[in-house]
mmCIF file of C-alpha atoms and ligand atoms in Angstrom:
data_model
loop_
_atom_site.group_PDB
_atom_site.id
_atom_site.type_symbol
_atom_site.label_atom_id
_atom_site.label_comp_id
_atom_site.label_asym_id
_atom_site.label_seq_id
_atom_site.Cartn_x
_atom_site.Cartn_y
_atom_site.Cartn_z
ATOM 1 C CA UNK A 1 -3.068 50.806 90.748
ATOM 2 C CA UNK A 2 -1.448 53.102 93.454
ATOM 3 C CA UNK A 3 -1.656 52.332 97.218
ATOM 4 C CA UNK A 4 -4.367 55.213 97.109
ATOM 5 C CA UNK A 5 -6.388 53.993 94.695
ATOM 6 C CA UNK A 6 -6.640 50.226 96.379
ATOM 7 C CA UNK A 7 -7.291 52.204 99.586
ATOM 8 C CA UNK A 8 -9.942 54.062 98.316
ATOM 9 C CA UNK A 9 -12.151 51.039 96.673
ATOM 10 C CA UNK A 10 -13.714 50.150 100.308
ATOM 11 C CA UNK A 11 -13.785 51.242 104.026
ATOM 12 C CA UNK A 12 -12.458 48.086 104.961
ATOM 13 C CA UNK A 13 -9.802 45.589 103.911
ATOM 14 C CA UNK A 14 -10.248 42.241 105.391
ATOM 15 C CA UNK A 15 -7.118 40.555 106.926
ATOM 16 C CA UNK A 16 -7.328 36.834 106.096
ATOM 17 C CA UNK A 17 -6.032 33.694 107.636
ATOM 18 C CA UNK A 18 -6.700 31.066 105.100
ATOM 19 C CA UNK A 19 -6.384 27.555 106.573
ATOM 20 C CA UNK A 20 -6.880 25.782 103.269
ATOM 21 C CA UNK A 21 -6.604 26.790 99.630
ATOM 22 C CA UNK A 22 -9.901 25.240 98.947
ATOM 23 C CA UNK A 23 -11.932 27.926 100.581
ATOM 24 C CA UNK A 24 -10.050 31.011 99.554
ATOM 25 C CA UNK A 25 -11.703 30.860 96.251
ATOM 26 C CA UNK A 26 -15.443 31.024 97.385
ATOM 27 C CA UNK A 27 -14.393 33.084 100.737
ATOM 28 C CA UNK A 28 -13.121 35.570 97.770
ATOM 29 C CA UNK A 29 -16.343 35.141 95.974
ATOM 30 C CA UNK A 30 -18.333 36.187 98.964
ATOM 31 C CA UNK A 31 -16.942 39.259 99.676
ATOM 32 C CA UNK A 32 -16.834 40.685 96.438
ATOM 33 C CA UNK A 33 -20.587 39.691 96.189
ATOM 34 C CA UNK A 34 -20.479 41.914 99.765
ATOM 35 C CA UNK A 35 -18.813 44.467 98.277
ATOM 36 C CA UNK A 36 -15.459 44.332 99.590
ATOM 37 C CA UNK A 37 -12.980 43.889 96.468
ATOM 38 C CA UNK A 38 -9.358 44.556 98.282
ATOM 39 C CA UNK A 39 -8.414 41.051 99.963
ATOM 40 C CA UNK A 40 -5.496 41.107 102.050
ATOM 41 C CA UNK A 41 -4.142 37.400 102.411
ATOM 42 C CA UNK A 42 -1.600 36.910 105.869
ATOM 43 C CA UNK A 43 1.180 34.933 105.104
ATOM 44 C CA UNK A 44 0.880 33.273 108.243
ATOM 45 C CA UNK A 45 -0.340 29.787 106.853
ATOM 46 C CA UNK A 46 1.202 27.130 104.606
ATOM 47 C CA UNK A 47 -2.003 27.631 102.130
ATOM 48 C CA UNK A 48 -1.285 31.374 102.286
ATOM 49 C CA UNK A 49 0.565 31.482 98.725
ATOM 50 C CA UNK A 50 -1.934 29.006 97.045
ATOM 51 C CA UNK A 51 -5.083 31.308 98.511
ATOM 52 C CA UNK A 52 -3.647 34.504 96.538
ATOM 53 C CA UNK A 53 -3.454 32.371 93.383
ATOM 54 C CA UNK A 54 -7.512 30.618 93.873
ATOM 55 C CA UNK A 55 -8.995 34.606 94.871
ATOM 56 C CA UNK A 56 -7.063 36.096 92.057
ATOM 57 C CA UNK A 57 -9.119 34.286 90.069
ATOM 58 C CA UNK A 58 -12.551 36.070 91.049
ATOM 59 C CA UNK A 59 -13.291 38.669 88.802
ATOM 60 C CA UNK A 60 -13.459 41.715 90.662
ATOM 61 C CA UNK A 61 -11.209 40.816 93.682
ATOM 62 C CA UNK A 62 -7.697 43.070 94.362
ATOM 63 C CA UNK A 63 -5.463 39.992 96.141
ATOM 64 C CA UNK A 64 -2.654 41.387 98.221
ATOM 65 C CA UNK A 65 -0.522 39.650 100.512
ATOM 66 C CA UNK A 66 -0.142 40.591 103.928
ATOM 67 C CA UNK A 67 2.076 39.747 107.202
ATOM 68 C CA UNK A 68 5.376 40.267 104.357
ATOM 69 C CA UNK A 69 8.417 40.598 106.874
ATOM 70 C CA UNK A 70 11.023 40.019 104.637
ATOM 71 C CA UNK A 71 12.085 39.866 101.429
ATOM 72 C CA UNK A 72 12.512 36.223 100.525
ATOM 73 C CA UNK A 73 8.609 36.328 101.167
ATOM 74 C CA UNK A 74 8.074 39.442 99.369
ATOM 75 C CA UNK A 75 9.611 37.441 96.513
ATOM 76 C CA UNK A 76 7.019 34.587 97.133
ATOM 77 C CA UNK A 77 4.096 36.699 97.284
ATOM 78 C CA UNK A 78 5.353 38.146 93.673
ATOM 79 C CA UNK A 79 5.763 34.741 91.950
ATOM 80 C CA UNK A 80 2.008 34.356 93.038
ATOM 81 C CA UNK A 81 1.293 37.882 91.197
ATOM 82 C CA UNK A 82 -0.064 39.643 94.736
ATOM 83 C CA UNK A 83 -1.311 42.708 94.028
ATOM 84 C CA UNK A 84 -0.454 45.018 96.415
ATOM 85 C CA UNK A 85 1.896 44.269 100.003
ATOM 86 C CA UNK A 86 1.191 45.083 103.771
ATOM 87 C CA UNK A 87 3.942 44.277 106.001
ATOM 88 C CA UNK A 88 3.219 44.772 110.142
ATOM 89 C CA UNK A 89 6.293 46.826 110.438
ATOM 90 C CA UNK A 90 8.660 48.682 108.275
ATOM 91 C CA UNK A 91 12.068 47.870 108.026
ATOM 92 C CA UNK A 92 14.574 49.685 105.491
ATOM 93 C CA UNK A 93 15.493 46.582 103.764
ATOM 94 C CA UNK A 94 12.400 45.336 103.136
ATOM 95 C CA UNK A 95 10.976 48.772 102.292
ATOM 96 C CA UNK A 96 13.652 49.144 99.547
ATOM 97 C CA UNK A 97 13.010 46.034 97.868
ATOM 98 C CA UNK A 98 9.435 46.993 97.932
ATOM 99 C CA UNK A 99 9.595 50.627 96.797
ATOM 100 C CA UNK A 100 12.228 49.489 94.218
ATOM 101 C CA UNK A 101 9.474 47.234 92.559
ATOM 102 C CA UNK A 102 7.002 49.820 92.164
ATOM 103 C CA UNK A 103 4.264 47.120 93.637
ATOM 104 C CA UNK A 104 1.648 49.056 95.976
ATOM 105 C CA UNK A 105 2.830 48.799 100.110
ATOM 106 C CA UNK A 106 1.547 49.779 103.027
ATOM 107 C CA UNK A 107 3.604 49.062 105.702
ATOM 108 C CA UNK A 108 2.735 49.074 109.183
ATOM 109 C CA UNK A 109 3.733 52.291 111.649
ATOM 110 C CA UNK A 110 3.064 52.804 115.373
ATOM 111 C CA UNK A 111 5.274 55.522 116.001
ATOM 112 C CA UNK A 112 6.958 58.621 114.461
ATOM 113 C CA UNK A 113 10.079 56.934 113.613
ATOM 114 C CA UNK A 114 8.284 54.388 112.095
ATOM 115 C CA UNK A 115 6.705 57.024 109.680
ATOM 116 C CA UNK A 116 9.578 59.180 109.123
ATOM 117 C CA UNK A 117 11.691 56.210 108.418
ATOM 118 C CA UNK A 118 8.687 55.396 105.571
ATOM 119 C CA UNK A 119 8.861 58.830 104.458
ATOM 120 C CA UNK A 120 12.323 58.667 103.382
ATOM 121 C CA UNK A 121 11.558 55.773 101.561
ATOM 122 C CA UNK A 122 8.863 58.278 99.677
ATOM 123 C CA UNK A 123 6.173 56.709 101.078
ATOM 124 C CA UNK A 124 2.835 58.640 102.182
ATOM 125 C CA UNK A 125 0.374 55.467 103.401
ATOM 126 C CA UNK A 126 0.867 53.424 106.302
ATOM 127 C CA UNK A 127 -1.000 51.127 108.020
ATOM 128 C CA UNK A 128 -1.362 52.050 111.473
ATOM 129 C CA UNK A 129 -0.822 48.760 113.518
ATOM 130 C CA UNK A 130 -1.572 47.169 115.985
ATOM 131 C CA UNK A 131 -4.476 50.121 116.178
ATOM 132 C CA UNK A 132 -6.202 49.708 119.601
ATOM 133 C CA UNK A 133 -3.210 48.334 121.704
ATOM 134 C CA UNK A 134 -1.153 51.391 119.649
ATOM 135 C CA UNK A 135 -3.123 54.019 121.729
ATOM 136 C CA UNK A 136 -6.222 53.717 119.412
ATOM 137 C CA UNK A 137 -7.647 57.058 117.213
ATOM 138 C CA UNK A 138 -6.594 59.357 120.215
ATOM 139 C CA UNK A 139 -2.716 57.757 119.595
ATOM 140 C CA UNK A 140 -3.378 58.740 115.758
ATOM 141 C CA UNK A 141 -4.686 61.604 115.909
ATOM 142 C CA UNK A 142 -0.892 62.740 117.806
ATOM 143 C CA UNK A 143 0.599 61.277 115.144
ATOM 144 C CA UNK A 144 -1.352 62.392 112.299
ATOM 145 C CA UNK A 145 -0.576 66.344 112.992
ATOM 146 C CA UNK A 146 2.929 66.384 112.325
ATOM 147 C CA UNK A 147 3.078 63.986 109.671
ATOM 148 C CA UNK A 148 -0.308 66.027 107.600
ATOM 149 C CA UNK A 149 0.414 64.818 104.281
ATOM 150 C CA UNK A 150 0.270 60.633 105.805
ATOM 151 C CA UNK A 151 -2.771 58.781 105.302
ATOM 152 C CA UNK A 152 -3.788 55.574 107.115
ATOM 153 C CA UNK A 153 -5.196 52.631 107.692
ATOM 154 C CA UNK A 154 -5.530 51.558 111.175
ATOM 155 C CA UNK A 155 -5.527 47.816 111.915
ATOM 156 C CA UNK A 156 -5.619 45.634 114.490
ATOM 157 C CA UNK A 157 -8.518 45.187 117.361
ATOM 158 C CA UNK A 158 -11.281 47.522 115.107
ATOM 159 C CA UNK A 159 -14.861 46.192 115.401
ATOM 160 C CA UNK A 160 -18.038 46.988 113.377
ATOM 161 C CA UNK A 161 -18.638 49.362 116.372
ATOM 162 C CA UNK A 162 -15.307 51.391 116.680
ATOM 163 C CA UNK A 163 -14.627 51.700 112.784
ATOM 164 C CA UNK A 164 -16.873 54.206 112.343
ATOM 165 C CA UNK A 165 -15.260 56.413 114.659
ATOM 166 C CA UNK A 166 -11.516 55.522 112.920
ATOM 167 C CA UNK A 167 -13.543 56.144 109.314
ATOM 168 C CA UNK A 168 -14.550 59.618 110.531
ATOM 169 C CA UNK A 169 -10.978 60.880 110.891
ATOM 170 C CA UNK A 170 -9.548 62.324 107.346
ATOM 171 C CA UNK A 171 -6.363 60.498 107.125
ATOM 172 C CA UNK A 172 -8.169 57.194 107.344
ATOM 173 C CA UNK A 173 -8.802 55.927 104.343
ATOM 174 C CA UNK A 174 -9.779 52.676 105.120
ATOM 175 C CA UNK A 175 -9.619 50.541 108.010
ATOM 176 C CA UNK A 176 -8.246 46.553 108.292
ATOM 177 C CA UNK A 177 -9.968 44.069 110.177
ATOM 178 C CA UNK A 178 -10.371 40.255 110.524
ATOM 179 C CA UNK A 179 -14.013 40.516 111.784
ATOM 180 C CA UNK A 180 -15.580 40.242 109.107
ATOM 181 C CA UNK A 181 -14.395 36.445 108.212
ATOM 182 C CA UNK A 182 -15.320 34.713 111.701
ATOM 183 C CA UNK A 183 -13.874 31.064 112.309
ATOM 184 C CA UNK A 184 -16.806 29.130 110.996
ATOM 185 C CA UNK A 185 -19.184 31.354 109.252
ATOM 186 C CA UNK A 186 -20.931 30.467 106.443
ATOM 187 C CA UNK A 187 -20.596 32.088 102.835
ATOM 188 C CA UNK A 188 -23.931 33.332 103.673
ATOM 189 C CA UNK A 189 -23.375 35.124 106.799
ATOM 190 C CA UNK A 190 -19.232 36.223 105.400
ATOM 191 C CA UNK A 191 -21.047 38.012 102.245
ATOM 192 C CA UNK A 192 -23.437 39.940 105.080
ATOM 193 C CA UNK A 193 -20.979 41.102 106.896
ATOM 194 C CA UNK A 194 -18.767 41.927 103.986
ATOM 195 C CA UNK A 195 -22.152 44.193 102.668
ATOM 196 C CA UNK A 196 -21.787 46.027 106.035
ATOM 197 C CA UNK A 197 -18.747 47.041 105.993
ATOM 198 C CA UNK A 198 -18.339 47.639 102.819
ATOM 199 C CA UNK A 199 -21.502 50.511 103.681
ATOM 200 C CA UNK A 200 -19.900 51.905 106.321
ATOM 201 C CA UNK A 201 -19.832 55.871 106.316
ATOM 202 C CA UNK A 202 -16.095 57.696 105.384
HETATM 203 C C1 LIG B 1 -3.732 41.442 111.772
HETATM 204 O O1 LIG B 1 -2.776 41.741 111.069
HETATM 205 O O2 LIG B 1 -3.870 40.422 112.439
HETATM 206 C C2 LIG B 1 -4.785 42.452 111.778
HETATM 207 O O3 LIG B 1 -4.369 43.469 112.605
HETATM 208 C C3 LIG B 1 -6.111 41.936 112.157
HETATM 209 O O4 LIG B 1 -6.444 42.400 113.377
HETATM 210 P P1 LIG B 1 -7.869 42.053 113.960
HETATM 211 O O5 LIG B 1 -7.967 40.553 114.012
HETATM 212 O O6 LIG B 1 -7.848 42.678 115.338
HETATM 213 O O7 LIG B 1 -8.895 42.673 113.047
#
């Protein structure tokens, strides 16, 4: 699959923190069952590497690895097969390794350097990060005229209520967000959240 394509298979990639392997099996199984199939896993927990390996497992379910900010973890995330990479910020060394592997990235951008230093890398999707504290869809918008051939998808501080409005801009594509996997939920109540976002207009 190309970056596109996983972009395109729901409105909204969930960012995941996964505490403990254990649960990133069923959590998987729950949104899938929701409807959301692209599962970004944040490398921001010891389990983080384990959790790609357990939701990989769920038939259905596109594991990607996210928070990569260099390349000894891109090389982690690999050994665990991840699917597609989303780094917070794009740096050329990391960006090479990536691009050189052919494996799907989105890396993140906040600025028109940021872009133009992914478009030399022949790169056309970017996450937009952190979204809201970035300037929010007015900031994008700016950004999105000169660089008309980028598409995006904003993360960071989007809600069921604002990513509607992101969704309705063309060059979104998607949007990421960690709302729909609250501290504590049940299965139950991650699968109903999953099924509303995953309806959510574009
Ligand atoms: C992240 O990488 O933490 C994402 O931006 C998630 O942001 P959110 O928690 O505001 O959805």
């Amino acid at each position: 699959m190309k970056i596109e394509d996983i972009m395109a298979v729901a409105p909204v990639i969930p960012v995941l923190v996964i505490e403990d392997a254990a649960t990133a099996r069923p959590l998987a199984e729950a949104l899938v069952k929701g409807g959301l199939r692209v599962l970004e896993v944040t490398l921001r927990t010891a389990a983080a590497i384990e959790a790609i390996r357990e939701m990989k497992k769920v038939p259905g379910a596109i594991v990607g690895a996210g928070t990569v900010v260099n390349t000894d973890q891109f090389e982690q995330v690999m050994q665990a097969d991840a699917e597609f990479i989303v780094s917070p910020g794009l740096t050329e060394r990391l960006g090479e390794a990536i691009v050189g592997s052919g494996v799907p990235f989105l890396p993140g951008t906040a600025t028109a350097g940021d872009i133009m230093r992914g478009l030399d890398l022949g790169l056309r999707h970017f996450k937009f990060f952190p979204a809201e504290t970035s300037g929010g869809l007015k900031a994008l918008k700016a950004l999105a005229a000169p660089f008309y051939e980028a598409r995006f998808c904003p993360t960071g501080g989007i809600t069921p209520a604002t990513a509607p409005e992101w969704l309705a801009f063309d060059p979104v594509l998607c949007v990421g967000g960690s709302w729909v996997t609250p501290k504590g939920a049940s299965m139950a109540e991650v699968e109903a959240l999953a099924r509303d976002a995953a309806g959510l207009a574009r």
